[in-house]
Coordinates of N, CA and C and ligand atoms in Angstrom, one line a residue:
M1 N 15.4 -21.7 10.3 CA 14.3 -21.7 9.3 C 13.1 -21.0 9.9
E2 N 12.4 -20.2 9.2 CA 11.2 -19.5 9.7 C 10.1 -19.6 8.6
K3 N 8.9 -19.5 9.1 CA 7.8 -19.5 8.2 C 7.0 -18.2 8.3
T4 N 6.4 -17.8 7.1 CA 5.6 -16.6 7.1 C 4.4 -16.8 6.2
L5 N 3.4 -16.0 6.3 CA 2.2 -16.1 5.4 C 2.3 -15.0 4.4
L6 N 2.2 -15.4 3.1 CA 2.0 -14.4 2.0 C 0.7 -14.6 1.4
I7 N -0.1 -13.5 1.1 CA -1.3 -13.6 0.4 C -1.2 -12.9 -0.9
I8 N -1.5 -13.5 -2.0 CA -1.7 -12.8 -3.3 C -3.1 -12.4 -3.3
K9 N -3.3 -11.0 -3.4 CA -4.6 -10.4 -3.3 C -5.4 -10.4 -4.6
P10 N -6.7 -10.1 -4.5 CA -7.6 -10.3 -5.7 C -7.1 -9.5 -6.9
D11 N -6.5 -8.3 -6.7 CA -6.1 -7.6 -8.0 C -5.0 -8.3 -8.7
A12 N -4.1 -9.0 -8.0 CA -3.0 -9.7 -8.6 C -3.5 -11.1 -9.2
V13 N -4.4 -11.7 -8.5 CA -4.9 -13.0 -9.0 C -5.7 -12.7 -10.3
Q14 N -6.5 -11.6 -10.3 CA -7.2 -11.2 -11.5 C -6.3 -10.9 -12.7
R15 N -5.2 -10.3 -12.4 CA -4.2 -9.9 -13.5 C -3.2 -11.0 -13.9
N16 N -3.5 -12.3 -13.4 CA -2.6 -13.4 -13.8 C -1.2 -13.3 -13.3
L17 N -1.1 -12.7 -12.1 CA 0.3 -12.5 -11.5 C 0.7 -13.5 -10.4
I18 N -0.1 -14.6 -10.3 CA 0.2 -15.6 -9.3 C 1.6 -16.2 -9.5
G19 N 1.9 -16.6 -10.8 CA 3.2 -17.1 -11.1 C 4.3 -16.2 -10.9
E20 N 4.1 -14.9 -11.4 CA 5.2 -13.9 -11.3 C 5.5 -13.7 -9.8
I21 N 4.5 -13.6 -8.9 CA 4.8 -13.4 -7.5 C 5.5 -14.6 -6.8
I22 N 5.1 -15.8 -7.2 CA 5.7 -17.0 -6.6 C 7.1 -17.1 -7.1
R23 N 7.3 -16.7 -8.4 CA 8.7 -16.8 -9.0 C 9.6 -15.8 -8.2
R24 N 9.2 -14.6 -7.9 CA 10.0 -13.7 -7.1 C 10.3 -14.3 -5.7
A25 N 9.4 -14.9 -5.1 CA 9.6 -15.5 -3.8 C 10.6 -16.6 -3.9
E26 N 10.5 -17.4 -4.9 CA 11.4 -18.6 -5.0 C 12.8 -18.1 -5.4
R27 N 12.8 -17.1 -6.2 CA 14.2 -16.6 -6.7 C 14.9 -16.0 -5.4
A28 N 14.1 -15.5 -4.5 CA 14.7 -15.0 -3.2 C 15.0 -16.1 -2.2
R29 N 14.9 -17.3 -2.7 CA 15.2 -18.5 -1.9 C 14.2 -18.9 -0.8
F30 N 12.9 -18.4 -1.0 CA 11.9 -18.8 -0.1 C 11.1 -20.0 -0.8
K31 N 10.8 -21.0 0.1 CA 10.1 -22.2 -0.4 C 8.6 -22.1 -0.1
V32 N 7.8 -22.5 -1.1 CA 6.4 -22.6 -0.9 C 6.1 -23.9 -0.3
V33 N 5.7 -24.0 1.0 CA 5.5 -25.2 1.7 C 4.0 -25.6 1.9
N34 N 3.1 -24.6 1.6 CA 1.7 -24.9 1.6 C 1.0 -23.7 0.8
I35 N -0.1 -24.0 0.2 CA -0.8 -23.0 -0.7 C -2.2 -23.4 -0.9
R36 N -3.1 -22.3 -1.0 CA -4.5 -22.5 -1.2 C -5.0 -21.5 -2.2
Y37 N -6.2 -21.7 -2.8 CA -6.8 -20.8 -3.7 C -8.3 -20.7 -3.2
L38 N -8.7 -19.5 -2.8 CA -10.0 -19.4 -2.2 C -10.6 -18.0 -2.2
R39 N -11.9 -17.9 -2.0 CA -12.5 -16.5 -1.9 C -13.0 -16.4 -0.5
M40 N -12.7 -15.4 0.2 CA -13.1 -15.2 1.6 C -14.5 -14.5 1.6
A41 N -15.4 -15.0 2.5 CA -16.6 -14.2 2.8 C -16.2 -12.9 3.5
K42 N -17.0 -11.9 3.5 CA -16.6 -10.6 4.1 C -16.3 -10.8 5.6
E43 N -17.1 -11.7 6.3 CA -16.9 -11.9 7.7 C -15.6 -12.6 8.0
V44 N -15.1 -13.4 7.0 CA -13.8 -14.0 7.2 C -12.7 -13.0 7.0
A45 N -12.9 -12.1 6.1 CA -11.9 -11.0 5.9 C -11.9 -10.1 7.1
E46 N -13.0 -9.8 7.7 CA -13.1 -9.0 8.9 C -12.4 -9.7 10.1
D47 N -12.5 -11.0 10.1 CA -11.8 -11.7 11.2 C -10.3 -11.7 11.0
F48 N -9.9 -11.9 9.7 CA -8.4 -11.9 9.4 C -7.8 -10.6 9.8
Y49 N -8.5 -9.5 9.4 CA -7.9 -8.1 9.6 C -8.5 -7.5 10.8
Q50 N -8.8 -8.3 11.9 CA -9.4 -7.7 13.1 C -8.5 -6.6 13.8
V51 N -7.2 -6.7 13.6 CA -6.3 -5.7 14.2 C -6.6 -4.3 13.6
H52 N -7.2 -4.2 12.4 CA -7.4 -2.9 11.8 C -8.9 -2.5 12.0
K53 N -9.6 -3.2 12.8 CA -11.0 -2.8 13.1 C -11.1 -1.4 13.7
G54 N -12.0 -0.6 13.2 CA -12.1 0.8 13.7 C -11.3 1.8 12.9
K55 N -10.3 1.3 12.1 CA -9.6 2.2 11.2 C -10.4 2.6 10.0
P56 N -10.1 3.8 9.5 CA -11.0 4.4 8.4 C -11.0 3.5 7.1
F57 N -9.9 2.7 6.9 CA -9.8 1.9 5.7 C -10.4 0.5 5.9
Y58 N -10.8 0.1 7.1 CA -11.2 -1.3 7.4 C -12.3 -1.8 6.5
D59 N -13.3 -1.0 6.4 CA -14.5 -1.6 5.6 C -14.1 -1.8 4.1
E60 N -13.4 -0.8 3.6 CA -13.0 -0.9 2.2 C -12.0 -2.1 2.0
L61 N -11.1 -2.2 3.0 CA -10.2 -3.4 2.9 C -10.9 -4.7 2.9
C62 N -11.9 -4.9 3.8 CA -12.6 -6.1 4.0 C -13.5 -6.4 2.7
N63 N -14.1 -5.3 2.2 CA -14.9 -5.5 1.0 C -14.0 -6.0 -0.2
Y64 N -12.8 -5.3 -0.3 CA -11.9 -5.6 -1.4 C -11.4 -7.0 -1.2
M65 N -10.9 -7.4 0.0 CA -10.3 -8.7 0.2 C -11.3 -9.9 0.0
S66 N -12.6 -9.5 0.0 CA -13.6 -10.6 -0.2 C -14.3 -10.4 -1.6
S67 N -13.7 -9.6 -2.4 CA -14.2 -9.3 -3.8 C -13.8 -10.3 -4.8
G68 N -12.8 -11.1 -4.5 CA -12.4 -12.1 -5.5 C -11.5 -13.1 -4.9
A69 N -11.0 -14.0 -5.7 CA -10.1 -15.1 -5.2 C -8.8 -14.5 -4.7
I70 N -8.3 -15.2 -3.7 CA -6.9 -14.9 -3.1 C -6.1 -16.2 -3.1
V71 N -4.8 -16.0 -3.0 CA -3.9 -17.2 -2.9 C -3.0 -17.1 -1.7
P72 N -3.5 -17.6 -0.5 CA -2.6 -17.5 0.7 C -1.6 -18.7 0.6
M73 N -0.4 -18.4 1.0 CA 0.7 -19.5 1.0 C 1.6 -19.4 2.2
V74 N 2.2 -20.5 2.6 CA 3.2 -20.5 3.6 C 4.6 -20.5 2.9
L75 N 5.4 -19.5 3.3 CA 6.8 -19.5 2.7 C 7.7 -19.8 3.8
E76 N 8.7 -20.6 3.5 CA 9.7 -21.0 4.5 C 11.1 -20.5 4.0
G77 N 11.9 -20.1 5.0 CA 13.3 -19.7 4.6 C 14.0 -19.0 5.8
E78 N 15.2 -18.7 5.6 CA 15.9 -18.0 6.7 C 15.3 -16.6 6.9
N79 N 15.0 -16.2 8.1 CA 14.4 -14.8 8.3 C 13.2 -14.5 7.4
A80 N 12.4 -15.5 7.2 CA 11.3 -15.4 6.2 C 10.4 -14.2 6.5
V81 N 10.1 -13.9 7.8 CA 9.2 -12.8 8.1 C 9.7 -11.5 7.5
S82 N 10.9 -11.1 7.9 CA 11.5 -9.8 7.5 C 11.9 -9.9 6.0
G83 N 12.4 -11.0 5.6 CA 12.8 -11.2 4.2 C 11.7 -11.0 3.2
V84 N 10.5 -11.6 3.5 CA 9.4 -11.5 2.6 C 8.8 -10.1 2.6
R85 N 8.9 -9.5 3.8 CA 8.4 -8.1 3.9 C 9.3 -7.2 3.0
E86 N 10.6 -7.4 3.0 CA 11.5 -6.7 2.1 C 11.2 -6.9 0.7
L87 N 11.0 -8.2 0.3 CA 10.6 -8.5 -1.0 C 9.4 -7.8 -1.6
I88 N 8.4 -7.6 -0.7 CA 7.1 -7.1 -1.2 C 7.1 -5.5 -1.1
G89 N 8.0 -4.9 -0.3 CA 8.0 -3.5 -0.2 C 7.0 -2.8 0.7
K90 N 7.1 -1.5 0.8 CA 6.1 -0.8 1.7 C 4.7 -0.9 1.3
T91 N 3.8 -0.8 2.3 CA 2.4 -1.0 2.1 C 1.8 -0.2 0.9
N92 N 2.2 1.1 0.9 CA 1.7 2.0 -0.1 C 2.7 1.9 -1.3
P93 N 2.2 1.4 -2.5 CA 3.1 1.2 -3.6 C 3.9 2.5 -4.0
I94 N 3.4 3.6 -3.8 CA 4.1 4.8 -4.2 C 5.3 5.1 -3.2
E95 N 5.3 4.4 -2.1 CA 6.5 4.5 -1.2 C 7.4 3.4 -1.3
A96 N 7.0 2.3 -2.0 CA 7.9 1.1 -2.2 C 9.0 1.4 -3.1
H97 N 10.1 0.6 -2.9 CA 11.3 0.8 -3.7 C 11.2 0.0 -5.0
P98 N 11.8 0.5 -6.1 CA 11.8 -0.3 -7.4 C 12.3 -1.7 -7.1
G99 N 11.8 -2.6 -7.8 CA 12.2 -4.0 -7.7 C 11.4 -4.8 -6.6
T100 N 10.6 -4.1 -5.8 CA 9.8 -4.8 -4.9 C 8.4 -5.2 -5.6
V101 N 7.7 -6.2 -5.0 CA 6.5 -6.6 -5.7 C 5.5 -5.4 -5.8
R102 N 5.4 -4.7 -4.7 CA 4.4 -3.6 -4.7 C 4.8 -2.5 -5.6
Y103 N 6.0 -2.1 -5.7 CA 6.4 -1.0 -6.6 C 6.1 -1.5 -8.0
D104 N 6.5 -2.7 -8.3 CA 6.5 -3.2 -9.7 C 5.1 -3.6 -10.2
L105 N 4.2 -4.1 -9.2 CA 3.0 -4.7 -9.7 C 1.7 -4.1 -9.1
A106 N 1.8 -3.4 -7.9 CA 0.6 -3.0 -7.2 C -0.1 -1.8 -8.0
V107 N -1.4 -1.7 -7.7 CA -2.3 -0.7 -8.3 C -2.5 0.5 -7.4
S108 N -2.7 0.3 -6.1 CA -3.0 1.3 -5.2 C -2.8 0.8 -3.8
L109 N -3.0 1.7 -2.8 CA -2.8 1.3 -1.4 C -3.7 0.2 -1.0
T110 N -5.0 0.2 -1.5 CA -5.9 -1.0 -1.2 C -5.5 -2.2 -2.1
K111 N -5.4 -1.9 -3.4 CA -5.1 -3.0 -4.3 C -3.6 -3.1 -4.4
N112 N -3.0 -3.5 -3.3 CA -1.5 -3.5 -3.3 C -0.9 -4.9 -3.5
S113 N -1.7 -5.8 -4.1 CA -1.3 -7.0 -4.7 C -0.9 -8.2 -3.7
V114 N -0.3 -7.8 -2.6 CA 0.1 -8.9 -1.6 C 0.0 -8.4 -0.2
H115 N -0.1 -9.4 0.7 CA 0.0 -9.1 2.1 C 1.0 -10.1 2.7
A116 N 1.9 -9.7 3.6 CA 2.8 -10.6 4.3 C 2.8 -10.3 5.8
S117 N 2.9 -11.3 6.6 CA 3.0 -11.1 8.1 C 4.1 -10.2 8.5
D118 N 3.8 -9.3 9.5 CA 4.7 -8.3 9.8 C 5.6 -8.6 11.1
S119 N 5.3 -9.7 11.7 CA 6.1 -10.1 12.9 C 6.0 -11.7 13.0
P120 N 7.0 -12.3 13.7 CA 6.9 -13.7 13.9 C 5.6 -14.2 14.6
A121 N 5.1 -13.4 15.6 CA 3.9 -13.7 16.3 C 2.7 -13.7 15.3
N122 N 2.6 -12.6 14.5 CA 1.5 -12.5 13.5 C 1.6 -13.6 12.5
A123 N 2.9 -14.0 12.1 CA 3.0 -15.1 11.2 C 2.4 -16.4 11.7
V124 N 2.6 -16.7 13.0 CA 1.9 -17.9 13.5 C 0.4 -17.8 13.5
R125 N -0.1 -16.6 13.9 CA -1.6 -16.4 13.9 C -2.1 -16.5 12.4
E126 N -1.4 -15.9 11.5 CA -1.9 -15.8 10.1 C -1.8 -17.1 9.4
I127 N -0.7 -17.8 9.7 CA -0.6 -19.2 9.0 C -1.7 -20.1 9.6
K128 N -1.9 -20.1 10.9 CA -2.9 -20.9 11.5 C -4.3 -20.6 11.0
F129 N -4.5 -19.3 10.6 CA -5.8 -18.8 10.1 C -6.2 -19.6 8.8
F130 N -5.3 -19.7 7.9 CA -5.6 -20.3 6.6 C -5.1 -21.8 6.6
F131 N -4.2 -22.2 7.5 CA -3.6 -23.5 7.5 C -3.6 -24.1 8.9
P132 N -4.7 -24.4 9.5 CA -4.8 -24.7 10.9 C -3.9 -25.9 11.3
R133 N -3.6 -26.8 10.3 CA -2.8 -28.0 10.7 C -1.3 -27.8 10.4
E134 N -0.9 -26.6 9.9 CA 0.5 -26.3 9.6 C 1.3 -26.3 10.9
D135 N 2.5 -26.9 10.8 CA 3.4 -26.9 12.0 C 4.2 -25.6 12.0
V136 N 3.9 -24.8 13.0 CA 4.7 -23.5 13.1 C 5.3 -23.2 14.4
Ligands
CMP1 P1 -1.9 -5.3 4.2 O1 -0.4 -5.5 4.3 O2 -2.7 -6.3 3.6 O3 -2.5 -4.8 5.6 C1 -3.6 -4.0 5.7 C2 -4.1 -3.4 4.4 O4 -4.9 -2.3 4.5 C3 -2.9 -2.9 3.7 O5 -2.1 -4.0 3.2 C4 -3.5 -2.0 2.6 O6 -3.8 -2.8 1.5 C5 -4.8 -1.6 3.3 N1 -4.8 -0.2 3.6 C6 -5.7 0.7 3.0 N2 -5.5 1.9 3.4 C7 -4.5 1.9 4.3 C8 -3.8 2.8 5.1 N3 -4.1 4.1 5.1 N4 -2.8 2.4 5.9 C9 -2.5 1.1 6.0 N5 -3.1 0.1 5.2 C10 -4.1 0.5 4.4

């Protein structure tokens, strides 16, 4: 069993897609074991995405991620890190495969509806970021 972090981003929360995205995760046999609803201050978004600091899209990304409510959650299941990445599809929705969350629901590269941890080490860091008391 492995845990990963999935974030439903402001564009998807705004369009009432929380249930649809959780349904897809659950249908793929991942269990929601922790969940929050919050809006990040810009400084918090900058901290979360610090690995992207200095990249051309960093400022737009942090502005966007602090523009509205998000729903971060811990998903648990076998190979959850790679499995959830498969479920959501490529970062850019125009490169994602049909049936993935981003192909089906995302609006653009920035408004790409969801974020999921890309490695087990990042999953630990990202889960602890939103759920400091979570056992990982
Ligand atoms: P996410 O998985 O949340 O990780 C970083 C985010 O930066 C990414 O999804 C995109 O929403 C956003 N982003 C914007 N432009 C780019 C880009 N050129 N390359 C990668 N990510 C980008």
